Amino acid sequence: MASPSPRRPDALAAWGRAAIPADLASPGRARREQFVGAIVRAMERPAPRARASWLPSMPSEMPRLHLAFASRVTRRRLAATVAAAALLLVLVGTGFAQTAGGAVIAGITSLLGAGPAESPGAGAPGPAALPAGAPPSRAPTPRGPTQLHPAGRVETAVEGRAYHGPTPGKVHRGATPAADDPELAMQNRVFADAMNARARGDLGGAVRLLDDFLVRYPASVLAEDAHVERFRALAGMGDHRGAARAARAYLAAYGGGFARDEARRLAALDR
Amino acid sequence: MPPWLRLASASPEPARAHEVDLDDEALIDAVERGDTRRAHELHDRLIAAIEPTLYRVLGRREPDHDDLVQATFEQIVLTLRRGRFARGCRLSTWASAIAAHVAFNALRARRRARGAFETRDVAEVIEDGSAIDGRMIGDTEREIGIRARIRAAQVHLTAMNHDRALVLVLHDVLGHDLAEIAAMLEVSVAAAQSRLVRGRKEFHARVRAEDELEEGRHG
């Protein structure tokens, strides 16, 4: 049983329906030059350095927290603090290994009944054990947490840029908000599968998955999007009659929905 | 009388809704290289997405409207030059999200300047009839009521968690779908959905609390 999702608030629906002047999109020549000037100035500034991807981004509205120290925290200082902490750990670790560490490790090894030959690293040849001139291992190296994006893109935290190739299977980031709720996770998976099918150009598959989604989760917060994507996919397949029917079904369920204008156009095509 | 636009679907071409146009690719590459000869083209490509978004989110043409348009363009150029646009959606769609972000921050800044931090201020704030352009809605009694509700919605949204409020604006006000919002904000569809659900719940709770407060005042 799908859990009921909150409907679109009436005030926001009214806000979305409000008209805006059409001449906004055609500014005068002077305004155009003013904006182009701003673009040129921004382009002429020295190219900003890409942020090191391992550094967390600082919230843009940090001073809003009204913490005395918040506005003084910068990424540079954060980086320096992290580096100092890492150095301290290395120093402490080295000291430990040179003094008590060896004795402790030997004790643990003897307790486990493993001889020196069985200790970690002793059995398998390490880099030093490789013959001179041997090629380095080609085993894939971990590149940081991976995130699945819509449209089959995968982004790694280390690279910071999107990879636009085919998705190598399903990859999920650790704790997503939906992970706590199996129902929500399943909804997301079916909907994402439909979107992936559409992105691959498999519109028929997308329609089938969306049909399945709507039968299983008619009260989902994604149901409106599923209806919209369904009539768009049908229209994309050239099934205008089916698209019109789906658009009318959407209008019946979501008369004030975000895609009502598009649905009305499609519904009118079949009359 | 000037012509008026109604909100249209954000992605009229479903098959291409989540792809960057080839022309977009060339333009983005030019901006990344700092090729100022393409500045006019960038302006002409994006202005039709930026201005209506600013107008709709703010509810009227503010005195600093042109400053906000400039700020949006600057943000777009800086982000492109950093190579931070993942190209998961069309450039104009993404520009609309940046404009919404800029407008939303402007709303929040004004709210902070007013010192309106509690729901008790909502009633006072929505009395400001000029805050929403009357031409957007109309001037009959019912329409004035709608303007007040939009104004109240602005106040509630600026008090909410920023990420959730932004997704609410993008989905429920500007009409983008969840997959598109996920691509714009470079988050997963699940994260966008979660923000939408939580945002709506928070919004409804704030409206209920305000209604109860109003009833307490009058009853």
Short mmCIF file of N, CA, C and O in Angstrom, two decimals, chain A residues 187 190-195 197-198 202-217 222-234:
data_model
loop_
_atom_site.label_atom_id
_atom_site.label_comp_id
_atom_site.label_asym_id
_atom_site.label_seq_id
_atom_site.Cartn_x
_atom_site.Cartn_y
_atom_site.Cartn_z
N GLN A 187 9.71 2.69 -5.34
CA GLN A 187 9.10 3.67 -6.25
C GLN A 187 10.18 4.36 -7.07
O GLN A 187 10.08 4.51 -8.28
N VAL A 190 11.67 2.02 -9.77
CA VAL A 190 10.83 1.79 -10.96
C VAL A 190 10.80 3.07 -11.81
O VAL A 190 10.94 3.02 -13.04
N PHE A 191 10.65 4.22 -11.14
CA PHE A 191 10.59 5.48 -11.88
C PHE A 191 11.93 5.75 -12.58
O PHE A 191 11.96 6.15 -13.76
N ALA A 192 13.01 5.52 -11.87
CA ALA A 192 14.33 5.75 -12.47
C ALA A 192 14.57 4.81 -13.64
O ALA A 192 15.15 5.20 -14.66
N ASP A 193 14.08 3.55 -13.53
CA ASP A 193 14.22 2.62 -14.65
C ASP A 193 13.48 3.14 -15.88
O ASP A 193 13.98 3.05 -17.02
N ALA A 194 12.29 3.69 -15.63
CA ALA A 194 11.51 4.24 -16.75
C ALA A 194 12.26 5.41 -17.38
O ALA A 194 12.32 5.53 -18.62
N MET A 195 12.83 6.27 -16.55
CA MET A 195 13.55 7.43 -17.09
C MET A 195 14.81 6.99 -17.85
O MET A 195 15.16 7.57 -18.87
N ALA A 197 15.09 4.13 -19.39
CA ALA A 197 14.63 3.56 -20.66
C ALA A 197 14.36 4.68 -21.66
O ALA A 197 14.73 4.60 -22.83
N ARG A 198 13.75 5.75 -21.18
CA ARG A 198 13.47 6.88 -22.08
C ARG A 198 14.77 7.50 -22.57
O ARG A 198 14.91 7.83 -23.75
N ASP A 202 14.30 3.99 -25.54
CA ASP A 202 13.34 2.88 -25.49
C ASP A 202 12.02 3.42 -24.93
O ASP A 202 11.67 3.18 -23.78
N LEU A 203 11.28 4.14 -25.78
CA LEU A 203 10.06 4.79 -25.28
C LEU A 203 8.99 3.76 -24.93
O LEU A 203 8.23 3.95 -23.97
N GLY A 204 8.93 2.66 -25.70
CA GLY A 204 7.94 1.62 -25.39
C GLY A 204 8.21 1.02 -24.02
O GLY A 204 7.29 0.82 -23.22
N GLY A 205 9.49 0.77 -23.72
CA GLY A 205 9.85 0.24 -22.41
C GLY A 205 9.52 1.24 -21.32
O GLY A 205 9.04 0.86 -20.24
N ALA A 206 9.75 2.52 -21.61
CA ALA A 206 9.44 3.56 -20.62
C ALA A 206 7.95 3.56 -20.31
O ALA A 206 7.54 3.64 -19.14
N VAL A 207 7.12 3.44 -21.36
CA VAL A 207 5.66 3.45 -21.16
C VAL A 207 5.24 2.26 -20.31
O VAL A 207 4.43 2.37 -19.39
N ARG A 208 5.81 1.08 -20.62
CA ARG A 208 5.45 -0.11 -19.85
C ARG A 208 5.82 0.06 -18.37
O ARG A 208 5.03 -0.26 -17.48
N LEU A 209 7.00 0.58 -18.13
CA LEU A 209 7.43 0.77 -16.74
C LEU A 209 6.58 1.81 -16.02
O LEU A 209 6.25 1.67 -14.84
N LEU A 210 6.20 2.86 -16.75
CA LEU A 210 5.35 3.89 -16.13
C LEU A 210 3.96 3.35 -15.85
O LEU A 210 3.34 3.68 -14.83
N ASP A 211 3.44 2.51 -16.78
CA ASP A 211 2.14 1.86 -16.53
C ASP A 211 2.21 1.05 -15.25
O ASP A 211 1.34 1.11 -14.38
N ASP A 212 3.28 0.27 -15.15
CA ASP A 212 3.49 -0.57 -13.98
C ASP A 212 3.56 0.29 -12.72
O ASP A 212 2.94 0.00 -11.69
N PHE A 213 4.28 1.40 -12.83
CA PHE A 213 4.43 2.31 -11.69
C PHE A 213 3.07 2.84 -11.25
O PHE A 213 2.74 2.84 -10.05
N LEU A 214 2.26 3.27 -12.22
CA LEU A 214 0.97 3.90 -11.87
C LEU A 214 -0.02 2.89 -11.29
O LEU A 214 -0.86 3.26 -10.47
N VAL A 215 0.10 1.64 -11.73
CA VAL A 215 -0.78 0.61 -11.16
C VAL A 215 -0.37 0.32 -9.72
O VAL A 215 -1.20 0.22 -8.82
N ARG A 216 0.96 0.28 -9.50
CA ARG A 216 1.44 -0.09 -8.16
C ARG A 216 1.40 1.06 -7.16
O ARG A 216 1.17 0.86 -5.98
N TYR A 217 1.65 2.27 -7.65
CA TYR A 217 1.75 3.41 -6.73
C TYR A 217 0.89 4.58 -7.20
O TYR A 217 1.41 5.65 -7.53
N LEU A 222 5.30 10.79 -7.06
CA LEU A 222 5.81 10.75 -8.44
C LEU A 222 4.72 10.44 -9.45
O LEU A 222 4.98 10.43 -10.65
N ALA A 223 3.48 10.18 -8.95
CA ALA A 223 2.43 9.74 -9.88
C ALA A 223 2.16 10.81 -10.95
O ALA A 223 1.99 10.49 -12.12
N GLU A 224 2.13 12.07 -10.53
CA GLU A 224 1.86 13.13 -11.51
C GLU A 224 2.96 13.15 -12.58
O GLU A 224 2.67 13.22 -13.78
N ASP A 225 4.21 13.06 -12.12
CA ASP A 225 5.32 13.03 -13.08
C ASP A 225 5.22 11.81 -13.99
O ASP A 225 5.52 11.89 -15.18
N ALA A 226 4.79 10.68 -13.40
CA ALA A 226 4.69 9.45 -14.20
C ALA A 226 3.63 9.62 -15.30
O ALA A 226 3.84 9.21 -16.44
N HIS A 227 2.48 10.23 -14.94
CA HIS A 227 1.45 10.49 -15.96
C HIS A 227 2.01 11.35 -17.09
O HIS A 227 1.80 11.08 -18.27
N VAL A 228 2.74 12.42 -16.67
CA VAL A 228 3.27 13.36 -17.67
C VAL A 228 4.29 12.66 -18.57
O VAL A 228 4.24 12.77 -19.80
N GLU A 229 5.20 11.92 -17.93
CA GLU A 229 6.22 11.24 -18.73
C GLU A 229 5.59 10.21 -19.65
O GLU A 229 6.07 9.97 -20.76
N ARG A 230 4.46 9.61 -19.20
CA ARG A 230 3.80 8.59 -20.01
C ARG A 230 3.21 9.21 -21.28
O ARG A 230 3.42 8.71 -22.37
N PHE A 231 2.49 10.35 -21.13
CA PHE A 231 1.91 10.89 -22.36
C PHE A 231 2.99 11.49 -23.26
O PHE A 231 2.86 11.49 -24.48
N ARG A 232 4.08 11.96 -22.66
CA ARG A 232 5.17 12.46 -23.49
C ARG A 232 5.82 11.32 -24.27
O ARG A 232 6.16 11.46 -25.44
N ALA A 233 6.00 10.19 -23.58
CA ALA A 233 6.63 9.04 -24.26
C ALA A 233 5.74 8.54 -25.38
O ALA A 233 6.22 8.23 -26.48
N LEU A 234 4.42 8.48 -25.12
CA LEU A 234 3.50 8.02 -26.17
C LEU A 234 3.56 8.97 -27.36
O LEU A 234 3.57 8.54 -28.52
#
